[in-house]
mmCIF file of C-alpha atoms and ligand atoms in Angstrom:
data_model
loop_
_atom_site.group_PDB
_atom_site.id
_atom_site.type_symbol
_atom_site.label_atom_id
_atom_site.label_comp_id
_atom_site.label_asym_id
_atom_site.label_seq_id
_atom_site.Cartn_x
_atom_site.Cartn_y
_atom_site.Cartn_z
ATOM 1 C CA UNK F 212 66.674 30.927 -43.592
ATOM 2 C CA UNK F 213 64.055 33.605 -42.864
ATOM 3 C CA UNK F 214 61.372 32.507 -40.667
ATOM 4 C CA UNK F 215 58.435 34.891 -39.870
ATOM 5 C CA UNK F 216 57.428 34.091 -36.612
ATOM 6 C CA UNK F 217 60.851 34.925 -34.957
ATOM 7 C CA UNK F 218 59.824 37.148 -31.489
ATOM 8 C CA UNK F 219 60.985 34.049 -29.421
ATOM 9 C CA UNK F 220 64.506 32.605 -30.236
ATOM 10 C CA UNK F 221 63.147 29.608 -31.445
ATOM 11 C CA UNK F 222 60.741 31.497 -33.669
ATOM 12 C CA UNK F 223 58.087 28.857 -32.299
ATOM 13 C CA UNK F 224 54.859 30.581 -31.642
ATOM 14 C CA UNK F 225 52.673 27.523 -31.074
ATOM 15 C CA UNK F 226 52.865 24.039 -29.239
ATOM 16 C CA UNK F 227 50.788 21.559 -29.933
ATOM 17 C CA UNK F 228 49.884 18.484 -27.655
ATOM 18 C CA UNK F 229 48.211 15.612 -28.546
ATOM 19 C CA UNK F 230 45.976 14.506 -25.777
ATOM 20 C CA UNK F 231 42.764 13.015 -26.841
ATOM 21 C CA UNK F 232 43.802 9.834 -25.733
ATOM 22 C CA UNK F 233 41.892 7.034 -23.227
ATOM 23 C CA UNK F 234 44.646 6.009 -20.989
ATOM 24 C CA UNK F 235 43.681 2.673 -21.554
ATOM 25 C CA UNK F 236 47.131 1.538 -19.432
ATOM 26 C CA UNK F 237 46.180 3.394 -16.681
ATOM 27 C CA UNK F 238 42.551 2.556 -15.548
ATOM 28 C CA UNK F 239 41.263 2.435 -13.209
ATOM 29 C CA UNK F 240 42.595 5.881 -12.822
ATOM 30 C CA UNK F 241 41.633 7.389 -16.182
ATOM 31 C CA UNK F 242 38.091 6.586 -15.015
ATOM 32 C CA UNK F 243 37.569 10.174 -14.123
ATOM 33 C CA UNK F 244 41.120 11.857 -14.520
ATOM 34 C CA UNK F 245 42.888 12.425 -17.777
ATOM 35 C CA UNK F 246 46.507 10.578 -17.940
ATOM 36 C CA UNK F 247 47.891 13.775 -18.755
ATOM 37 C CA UNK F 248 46.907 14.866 -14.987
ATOM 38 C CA UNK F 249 48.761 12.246 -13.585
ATOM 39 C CA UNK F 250 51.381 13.836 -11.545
ATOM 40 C CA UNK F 251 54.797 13.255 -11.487
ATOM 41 C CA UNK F 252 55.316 13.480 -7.606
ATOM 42 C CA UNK F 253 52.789 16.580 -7.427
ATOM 43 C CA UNK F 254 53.086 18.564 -10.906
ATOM 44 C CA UNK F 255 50.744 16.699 -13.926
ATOM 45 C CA UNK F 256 52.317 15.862 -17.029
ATOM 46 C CA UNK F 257 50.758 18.512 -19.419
ATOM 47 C CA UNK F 258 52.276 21.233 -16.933
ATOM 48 C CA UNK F 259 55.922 19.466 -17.562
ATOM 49 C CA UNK F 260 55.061 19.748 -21.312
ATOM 50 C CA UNK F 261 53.508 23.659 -20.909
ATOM 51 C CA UNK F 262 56.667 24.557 -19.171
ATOM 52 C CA UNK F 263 58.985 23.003 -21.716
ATOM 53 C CA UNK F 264 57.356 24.862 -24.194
ATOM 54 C CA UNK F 265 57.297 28.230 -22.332
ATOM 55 C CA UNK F 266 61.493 27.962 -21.685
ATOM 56 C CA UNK F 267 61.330 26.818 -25.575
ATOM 57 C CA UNK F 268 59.556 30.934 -26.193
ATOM 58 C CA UNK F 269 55.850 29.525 -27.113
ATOM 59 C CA UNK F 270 53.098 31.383 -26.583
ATOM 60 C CA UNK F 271 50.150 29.096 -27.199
ATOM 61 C CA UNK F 272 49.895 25.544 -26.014
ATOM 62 C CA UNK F 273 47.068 24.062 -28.899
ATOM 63 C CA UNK F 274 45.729 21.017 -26.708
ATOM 64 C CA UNK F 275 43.668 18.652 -28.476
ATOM 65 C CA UNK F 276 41.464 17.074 -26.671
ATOM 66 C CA UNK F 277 38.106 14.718 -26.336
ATOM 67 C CA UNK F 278 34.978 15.984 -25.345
ATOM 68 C CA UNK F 279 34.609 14.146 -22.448
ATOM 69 C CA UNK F 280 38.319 15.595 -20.568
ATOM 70 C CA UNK F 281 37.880 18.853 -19.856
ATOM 71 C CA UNK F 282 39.787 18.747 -17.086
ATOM 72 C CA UNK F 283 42.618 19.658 -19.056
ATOM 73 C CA UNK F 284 42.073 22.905 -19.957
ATOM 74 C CA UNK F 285 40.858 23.422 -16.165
ATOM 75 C CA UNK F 286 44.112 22.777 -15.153
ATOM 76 C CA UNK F 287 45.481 26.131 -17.049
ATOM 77 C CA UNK F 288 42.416 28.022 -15.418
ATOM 78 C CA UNK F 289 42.663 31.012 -12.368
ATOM 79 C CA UNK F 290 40.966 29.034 -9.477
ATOM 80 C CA UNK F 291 39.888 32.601 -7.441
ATOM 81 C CA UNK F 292 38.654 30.590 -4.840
ATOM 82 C CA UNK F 293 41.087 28.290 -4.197
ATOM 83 C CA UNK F 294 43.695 31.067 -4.356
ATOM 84 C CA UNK F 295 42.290 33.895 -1.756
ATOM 85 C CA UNK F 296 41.916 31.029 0.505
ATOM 86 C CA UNK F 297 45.211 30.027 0.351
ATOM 87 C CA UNK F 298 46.388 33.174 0.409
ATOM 88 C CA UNK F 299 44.204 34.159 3.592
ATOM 89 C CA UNK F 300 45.878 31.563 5.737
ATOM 90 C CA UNK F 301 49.440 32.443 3.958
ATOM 91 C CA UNK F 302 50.074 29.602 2.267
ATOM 92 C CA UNK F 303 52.332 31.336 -0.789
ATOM 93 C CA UNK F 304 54.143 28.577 -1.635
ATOM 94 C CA UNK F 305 50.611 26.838 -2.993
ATOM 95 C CA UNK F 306 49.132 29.991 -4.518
ATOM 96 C CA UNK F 307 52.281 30.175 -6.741
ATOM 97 C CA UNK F 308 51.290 26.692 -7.512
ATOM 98 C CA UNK F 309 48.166 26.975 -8.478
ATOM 99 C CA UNK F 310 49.046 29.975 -10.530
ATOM 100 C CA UNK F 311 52.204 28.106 -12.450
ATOM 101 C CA UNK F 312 50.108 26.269 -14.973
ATOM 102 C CA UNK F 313 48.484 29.218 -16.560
ATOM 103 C CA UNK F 314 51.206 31.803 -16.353
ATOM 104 C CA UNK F 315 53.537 29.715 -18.062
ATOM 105 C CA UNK F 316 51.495 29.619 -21.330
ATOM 106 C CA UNK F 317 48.271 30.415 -23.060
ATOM 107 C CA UNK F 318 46.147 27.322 -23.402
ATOM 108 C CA UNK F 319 43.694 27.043 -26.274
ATOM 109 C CA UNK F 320 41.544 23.631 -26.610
ATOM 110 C CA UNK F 321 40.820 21.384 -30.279
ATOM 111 C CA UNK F 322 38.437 18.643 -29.807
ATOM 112 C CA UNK F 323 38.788 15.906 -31.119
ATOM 113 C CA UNK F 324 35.728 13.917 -31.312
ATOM 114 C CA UNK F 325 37.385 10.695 -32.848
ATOM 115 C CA UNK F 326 40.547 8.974 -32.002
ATOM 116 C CA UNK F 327 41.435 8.380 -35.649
ATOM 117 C CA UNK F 328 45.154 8.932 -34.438
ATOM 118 C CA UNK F 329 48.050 10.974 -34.029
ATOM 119 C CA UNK F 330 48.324 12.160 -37.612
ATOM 120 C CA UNK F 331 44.760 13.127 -37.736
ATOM 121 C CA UNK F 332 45.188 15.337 -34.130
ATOM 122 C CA UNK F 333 47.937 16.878 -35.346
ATOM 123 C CA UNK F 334 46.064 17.835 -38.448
ATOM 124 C CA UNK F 335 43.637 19.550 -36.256
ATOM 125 C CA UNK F 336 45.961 21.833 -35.047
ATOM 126 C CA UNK F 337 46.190 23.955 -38.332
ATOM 127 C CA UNK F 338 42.977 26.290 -37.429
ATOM 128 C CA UNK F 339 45.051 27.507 -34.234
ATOM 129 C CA UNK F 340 47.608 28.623 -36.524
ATOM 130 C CA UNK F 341 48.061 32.499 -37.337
ATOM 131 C CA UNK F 342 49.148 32.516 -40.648
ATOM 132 C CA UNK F 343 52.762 33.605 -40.674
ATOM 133 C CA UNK F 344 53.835 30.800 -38.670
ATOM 134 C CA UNK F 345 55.802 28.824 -41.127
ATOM 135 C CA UNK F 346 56.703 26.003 -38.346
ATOM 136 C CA UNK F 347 55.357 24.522 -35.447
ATOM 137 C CA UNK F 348 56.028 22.430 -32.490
ATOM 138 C CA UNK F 349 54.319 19.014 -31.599
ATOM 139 C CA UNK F 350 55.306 17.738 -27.631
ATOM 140 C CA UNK F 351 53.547 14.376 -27.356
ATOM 141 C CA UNK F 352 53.103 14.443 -23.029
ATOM 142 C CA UNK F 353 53.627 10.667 -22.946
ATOM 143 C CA UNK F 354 57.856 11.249 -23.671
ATOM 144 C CA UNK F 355 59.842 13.618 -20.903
ATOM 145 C CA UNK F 356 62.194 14.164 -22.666
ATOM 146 C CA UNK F 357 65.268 15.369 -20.318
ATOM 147 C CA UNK F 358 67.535 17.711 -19.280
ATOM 148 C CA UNK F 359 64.942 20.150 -21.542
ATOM 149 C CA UNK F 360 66.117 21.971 -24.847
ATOM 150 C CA UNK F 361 65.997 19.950 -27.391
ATOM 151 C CA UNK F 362 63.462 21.404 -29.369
ATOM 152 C CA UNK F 363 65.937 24.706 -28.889
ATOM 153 C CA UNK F 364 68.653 22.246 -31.009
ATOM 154 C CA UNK F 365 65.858 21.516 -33.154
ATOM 155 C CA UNK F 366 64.773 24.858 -33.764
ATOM 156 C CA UNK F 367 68.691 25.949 -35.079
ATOM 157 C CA UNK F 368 68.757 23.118 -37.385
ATOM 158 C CA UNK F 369 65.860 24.136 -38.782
ATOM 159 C CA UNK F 370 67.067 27.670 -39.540
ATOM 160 C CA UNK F 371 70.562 26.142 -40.622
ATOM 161 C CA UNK F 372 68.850 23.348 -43.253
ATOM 162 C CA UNK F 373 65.218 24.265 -43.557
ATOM 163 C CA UNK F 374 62.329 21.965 -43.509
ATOM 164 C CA UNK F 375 61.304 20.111 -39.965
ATOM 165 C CA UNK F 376 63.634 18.737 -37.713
ATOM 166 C CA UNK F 377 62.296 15.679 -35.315
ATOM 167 C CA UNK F 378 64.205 14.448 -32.251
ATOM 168 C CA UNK F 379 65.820 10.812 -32.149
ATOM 169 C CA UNK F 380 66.881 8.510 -29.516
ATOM 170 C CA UNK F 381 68.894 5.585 -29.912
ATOM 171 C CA UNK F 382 66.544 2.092 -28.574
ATOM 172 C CA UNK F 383 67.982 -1.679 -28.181
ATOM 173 C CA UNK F 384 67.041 -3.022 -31.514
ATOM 174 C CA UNK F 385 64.505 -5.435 -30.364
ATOM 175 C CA UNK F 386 62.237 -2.506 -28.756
ATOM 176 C CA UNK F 387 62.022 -0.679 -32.167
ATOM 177 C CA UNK F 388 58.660 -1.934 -32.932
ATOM 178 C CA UNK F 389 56.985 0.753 -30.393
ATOM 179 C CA UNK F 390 58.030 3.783 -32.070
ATOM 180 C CA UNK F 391 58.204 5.472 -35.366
ATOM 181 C CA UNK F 392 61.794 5.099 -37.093
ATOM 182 C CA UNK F 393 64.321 6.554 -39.012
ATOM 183 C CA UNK F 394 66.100 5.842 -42.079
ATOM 184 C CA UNK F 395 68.976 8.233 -41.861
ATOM 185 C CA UNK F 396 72.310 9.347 -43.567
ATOM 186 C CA UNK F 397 74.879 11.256 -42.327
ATOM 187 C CA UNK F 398 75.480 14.945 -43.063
ATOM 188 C CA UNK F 399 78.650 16.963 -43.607
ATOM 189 C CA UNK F 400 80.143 19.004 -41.114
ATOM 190 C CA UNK F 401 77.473 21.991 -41.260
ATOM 191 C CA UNK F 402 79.068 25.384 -39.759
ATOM 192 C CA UNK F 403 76.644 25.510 -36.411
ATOM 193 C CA UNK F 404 76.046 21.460 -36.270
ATOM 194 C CA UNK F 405 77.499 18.864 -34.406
ATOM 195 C CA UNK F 406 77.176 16.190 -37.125
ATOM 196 C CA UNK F 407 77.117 13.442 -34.926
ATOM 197 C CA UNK F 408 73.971 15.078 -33.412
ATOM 198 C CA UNK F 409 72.529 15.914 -36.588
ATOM 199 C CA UNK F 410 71.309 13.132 -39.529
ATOM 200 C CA UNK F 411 69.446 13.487 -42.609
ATOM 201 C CA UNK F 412 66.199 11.323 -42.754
ATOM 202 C CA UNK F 413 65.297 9.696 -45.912
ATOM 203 C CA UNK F 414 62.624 7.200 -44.842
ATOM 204 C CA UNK F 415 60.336 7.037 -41.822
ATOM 205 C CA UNK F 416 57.950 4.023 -40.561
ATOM 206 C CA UNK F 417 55.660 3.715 -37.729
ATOM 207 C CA UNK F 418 56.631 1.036 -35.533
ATOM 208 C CA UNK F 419 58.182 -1.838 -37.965
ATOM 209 C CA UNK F 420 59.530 -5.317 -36.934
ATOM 210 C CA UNK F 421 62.552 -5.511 -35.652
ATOM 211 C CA UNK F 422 63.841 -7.538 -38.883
ATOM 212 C CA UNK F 423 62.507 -4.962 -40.855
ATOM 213 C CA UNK F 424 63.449 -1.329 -39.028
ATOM 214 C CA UNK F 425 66.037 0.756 -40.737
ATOM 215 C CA UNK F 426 67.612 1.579 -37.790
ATOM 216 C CA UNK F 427 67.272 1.566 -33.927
ATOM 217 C CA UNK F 428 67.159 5.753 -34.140
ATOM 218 C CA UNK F 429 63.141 6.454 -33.244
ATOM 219 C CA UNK F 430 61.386 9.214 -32.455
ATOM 220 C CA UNK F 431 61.483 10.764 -29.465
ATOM 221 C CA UNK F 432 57.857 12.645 -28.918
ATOM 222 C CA UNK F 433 59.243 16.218 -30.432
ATOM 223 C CA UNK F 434 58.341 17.619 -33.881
ATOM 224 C CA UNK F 435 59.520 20.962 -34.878
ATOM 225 C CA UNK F 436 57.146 20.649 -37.892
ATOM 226 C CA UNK F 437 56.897 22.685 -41.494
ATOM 227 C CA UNK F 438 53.494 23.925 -42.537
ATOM 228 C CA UNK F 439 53.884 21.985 -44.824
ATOM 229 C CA UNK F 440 52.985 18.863 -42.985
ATOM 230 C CA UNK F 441 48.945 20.393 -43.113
ATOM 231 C CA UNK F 442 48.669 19.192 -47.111
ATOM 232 C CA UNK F 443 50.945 15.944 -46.287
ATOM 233 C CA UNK F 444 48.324 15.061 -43.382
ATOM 234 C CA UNK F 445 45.784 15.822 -46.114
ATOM 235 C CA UNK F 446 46.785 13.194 -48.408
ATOM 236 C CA UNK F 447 47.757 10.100 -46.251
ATOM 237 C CA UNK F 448 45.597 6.981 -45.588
ATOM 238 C CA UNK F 449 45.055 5.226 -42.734
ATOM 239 C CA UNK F 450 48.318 3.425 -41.746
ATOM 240 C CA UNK F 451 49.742 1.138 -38.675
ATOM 241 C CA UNK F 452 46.657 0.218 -36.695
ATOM 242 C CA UNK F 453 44.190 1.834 -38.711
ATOM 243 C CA UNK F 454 44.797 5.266 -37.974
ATOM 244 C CA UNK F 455 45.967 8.411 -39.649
ATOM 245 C CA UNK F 456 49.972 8.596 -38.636
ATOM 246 C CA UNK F 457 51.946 11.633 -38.505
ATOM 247 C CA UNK F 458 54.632 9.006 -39.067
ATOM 248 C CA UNK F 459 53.053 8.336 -42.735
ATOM 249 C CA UNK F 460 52.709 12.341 -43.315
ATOM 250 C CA UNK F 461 56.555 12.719 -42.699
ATOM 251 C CA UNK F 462 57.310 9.612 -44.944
ATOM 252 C CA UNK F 463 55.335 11.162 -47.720
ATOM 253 C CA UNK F 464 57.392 14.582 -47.590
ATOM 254 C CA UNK F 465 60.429 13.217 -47.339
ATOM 255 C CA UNK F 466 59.408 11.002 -50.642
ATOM 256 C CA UNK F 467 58.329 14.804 -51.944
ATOM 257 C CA UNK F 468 61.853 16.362 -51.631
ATOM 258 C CA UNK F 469 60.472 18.268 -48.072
ATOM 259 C CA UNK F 470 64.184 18.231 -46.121
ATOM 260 C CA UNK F 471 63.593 16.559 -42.876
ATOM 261 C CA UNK F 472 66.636 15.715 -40.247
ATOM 262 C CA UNK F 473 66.635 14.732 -36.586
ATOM 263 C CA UNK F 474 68.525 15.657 -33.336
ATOM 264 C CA UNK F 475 70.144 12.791 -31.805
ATOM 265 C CA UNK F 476 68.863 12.927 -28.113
ATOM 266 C CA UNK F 477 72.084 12.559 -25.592
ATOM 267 C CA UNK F 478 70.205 12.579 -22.237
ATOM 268 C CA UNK F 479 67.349 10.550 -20.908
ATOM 269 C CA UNK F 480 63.899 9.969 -21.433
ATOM 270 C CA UNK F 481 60.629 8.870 -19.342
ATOM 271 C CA UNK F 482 57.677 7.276 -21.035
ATOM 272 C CA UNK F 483 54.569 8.279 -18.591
ATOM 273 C CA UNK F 484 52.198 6.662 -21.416
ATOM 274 C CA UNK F 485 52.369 3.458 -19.156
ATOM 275 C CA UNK F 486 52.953 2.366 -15.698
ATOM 276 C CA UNK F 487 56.038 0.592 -16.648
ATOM 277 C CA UNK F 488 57.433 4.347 -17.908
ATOM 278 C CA UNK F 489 55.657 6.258 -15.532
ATOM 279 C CA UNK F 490 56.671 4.572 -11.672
ATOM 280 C CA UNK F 491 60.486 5.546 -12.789
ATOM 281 C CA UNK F 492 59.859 8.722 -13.531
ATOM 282 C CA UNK F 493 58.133 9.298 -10.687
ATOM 283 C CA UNK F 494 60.735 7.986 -8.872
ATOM 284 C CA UNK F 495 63.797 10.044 -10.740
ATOM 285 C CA UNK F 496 62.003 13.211 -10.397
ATOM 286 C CA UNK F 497 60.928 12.429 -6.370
ATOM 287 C CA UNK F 498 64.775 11.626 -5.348
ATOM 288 C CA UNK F 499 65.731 15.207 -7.144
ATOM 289 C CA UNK F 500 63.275 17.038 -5.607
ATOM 290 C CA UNK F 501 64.495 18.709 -2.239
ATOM 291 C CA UNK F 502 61.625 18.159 -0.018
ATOM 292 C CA UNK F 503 61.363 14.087 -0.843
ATOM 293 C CA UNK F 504 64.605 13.078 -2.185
ATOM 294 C CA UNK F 505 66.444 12.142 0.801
ATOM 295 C CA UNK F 506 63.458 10.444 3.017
ATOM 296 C CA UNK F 507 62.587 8.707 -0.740
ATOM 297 C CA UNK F 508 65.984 7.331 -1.074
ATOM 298 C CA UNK F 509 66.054 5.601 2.499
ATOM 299 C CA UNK F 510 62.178 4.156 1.900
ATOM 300 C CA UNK F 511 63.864 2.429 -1.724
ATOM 301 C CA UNK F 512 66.503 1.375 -0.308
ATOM 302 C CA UNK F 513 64.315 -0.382 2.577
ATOM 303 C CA UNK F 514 61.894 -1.512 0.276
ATOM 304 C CA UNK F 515 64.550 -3.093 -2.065
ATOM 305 C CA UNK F 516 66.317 -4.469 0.639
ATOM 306 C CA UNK F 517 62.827 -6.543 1.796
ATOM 307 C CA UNK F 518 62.007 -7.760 -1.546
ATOM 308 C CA UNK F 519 65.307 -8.910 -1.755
ATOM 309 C CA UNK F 520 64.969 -10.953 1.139
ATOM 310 C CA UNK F 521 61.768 -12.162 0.154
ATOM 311 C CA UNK F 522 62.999 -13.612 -2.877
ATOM 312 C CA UNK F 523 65.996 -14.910 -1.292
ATOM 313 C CA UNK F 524 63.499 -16.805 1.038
ATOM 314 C CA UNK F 525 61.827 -18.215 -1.364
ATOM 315 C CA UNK F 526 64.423 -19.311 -3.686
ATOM 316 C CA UNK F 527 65.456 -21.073 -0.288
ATOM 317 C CA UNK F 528 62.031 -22.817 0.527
ATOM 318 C CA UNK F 529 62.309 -23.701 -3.619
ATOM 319 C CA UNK F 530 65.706 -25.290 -3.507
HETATM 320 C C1 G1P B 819 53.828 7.849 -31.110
HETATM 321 C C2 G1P B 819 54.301 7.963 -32.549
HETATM 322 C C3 G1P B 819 55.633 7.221 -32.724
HETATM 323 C C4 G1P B 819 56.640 7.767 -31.717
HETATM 324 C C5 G1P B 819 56.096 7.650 -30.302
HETATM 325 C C6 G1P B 819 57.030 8.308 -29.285
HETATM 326 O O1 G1P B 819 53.468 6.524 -30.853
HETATM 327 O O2 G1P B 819 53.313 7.437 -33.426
HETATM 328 O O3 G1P B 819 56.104 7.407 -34.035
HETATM 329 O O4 G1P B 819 57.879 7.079 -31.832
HETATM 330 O O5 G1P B 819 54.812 8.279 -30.183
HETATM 331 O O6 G1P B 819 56.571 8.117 -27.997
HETATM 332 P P1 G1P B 819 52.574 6.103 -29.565
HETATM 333 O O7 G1P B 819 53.560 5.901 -28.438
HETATM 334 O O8 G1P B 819 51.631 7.227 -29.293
HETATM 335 O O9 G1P B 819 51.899 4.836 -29.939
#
């Protein structure tokens, strides 16, 4: 398949990143600082999601956002100040920080001004888009999705079977009901595709019961989206909480002949959309890290270690 937008590998020009959202889960902090600046040990979500799209050969990181956080967009911006002062008393190692965010990508800001959900944010992307790009990809920043390259897999099934690809992870069927899931078939042995890797989707719903889920494959937080998608979003009505779901979009193109697979995930995945998601990650990516691993993994272990005891003692004083 000939795509047109094919100076990176991938052929993916643009990224797009859904981040209008509250962060109900986390106030107090989302008070006054987007979720998506939350950082995992010191680097904020959205610059894990602009890097994954920079290694993926994006160019343009669409971020759509609410009025009232533009914070985000700051965080891609030059900061002179900060930088000659840090550079005046020689501290290198933090003007390369401050400069990561907005070398890695070019960030370019969509309000918008209602949260009438995912489906309709993605929608808003299509005025970023320069007109030969044929495909696109959405990274929601609420799913790290690890060891990065997925959307690389994604982006070679695409230009083996057409259409969009989306990325799948396997859940314990009772925990289906949070995500959007995948009816899926098998595929024969393509020449470049590991077919247990790759599945053909032929239904799609947006967070089912249990009892009622076609699988326990869901999606993962990675689109590598057809234009296509634009009219689809166009033409869906309000779905699963009473908003506009890309979920629904997907469903309706599949129903439309549009060919739509998924990569099977095989590594892990965080969920920084909650505190429950987010305190692991933090802790994964702290005992990797060089500076805090080792000093982390002594203060877990202590801390373990006490509540252990604790609860010990008072399953004692209970008995
Ligand atoms: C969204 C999507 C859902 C997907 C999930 C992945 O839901 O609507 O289909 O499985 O992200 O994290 P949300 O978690 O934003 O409610």
């Amino acid at each position: 398949m000939n795509m047109s937008s094919d100076e990176t590998p991938s052929g993916v020009k643009t990224v797009v990143v859904p981040a209008a959202g509250m962060g109900t889960r986390f106030l107090p902090a989302t008070k006054t600082v987007p979720k998506e600046l939350l950082p995992v040990v010191d680097t904020p979500g959205i610059e894990l999601i602009a890097e994954e799209a920079s290694v993926l050969g994006a160019s343009r990181l669409a971020i759509i956002t609410a009025p009232n956080k533009p914070e985000l967009l700051r965080h891609f911006g030059q900061f002179p100040n900060l930088v000659d002062t840090l550079a005046e008393r020689g501290k290198d190692e933090q003007v390369a920080k401050v400069r990561r965010a907005g070398d890695l990508i070019e960030p370019v800001a969509v309000e918008q001004a209602e949260p009438l959900g995912l489906g309709h944010a993605v929608g808003l992307a299509e005025s970023v888009l320069d007109a030969d790009e044929d495909a696109f990809a959405v990274m929601l920043p609420d799913d790290l999705v690890l060891p990065m390259g997925v959307m690389e897999k994604m982006a070679k099934v695409r230009a083996e079977l057409g259409g969009s690809v989306l990325c799948a992870f396997e859940v314990a069927p009772e925990e289906v009901y949070n995500y959007g899931v995948f009816d899926v078939e098998e595929i024969a042995e393509g020449a470049d595709l590991p077919a247990d890797q790759v599945k053909r989707v032929v239904g799609m719903v947006e967070k089912p019961d249990p009892a009622d889920a076609p699988s326990n494959f869901v999606a993962a937080g990675r689109y590598l989206l057809d234009r296509a998608v634009f009219d689809a979003l166009g033409r869906i009505e309000p779905g699963k909480g009473g908003e506009l779901q890309l979920t629904d979009a997907i469903e309706l193109m599949i129903k439309e002949g549009h060919p739509v697979h998924v990569v099977v995930h095989d590594g892990k995945r965080h969920d920084l959309g909650n505190p429950a998601g987010y305190i692991p990650a933090c802790v994964d990516f702290g005992l990797s890290h060089p500076k805090y691993g080792p000093g982390l993994k002594k203060a877990i272990t202590a801390i373990l270690a006490e509540h252990e005891a604790a609860e010990a003692e008072s399953e004692a004083g209970g008995n």
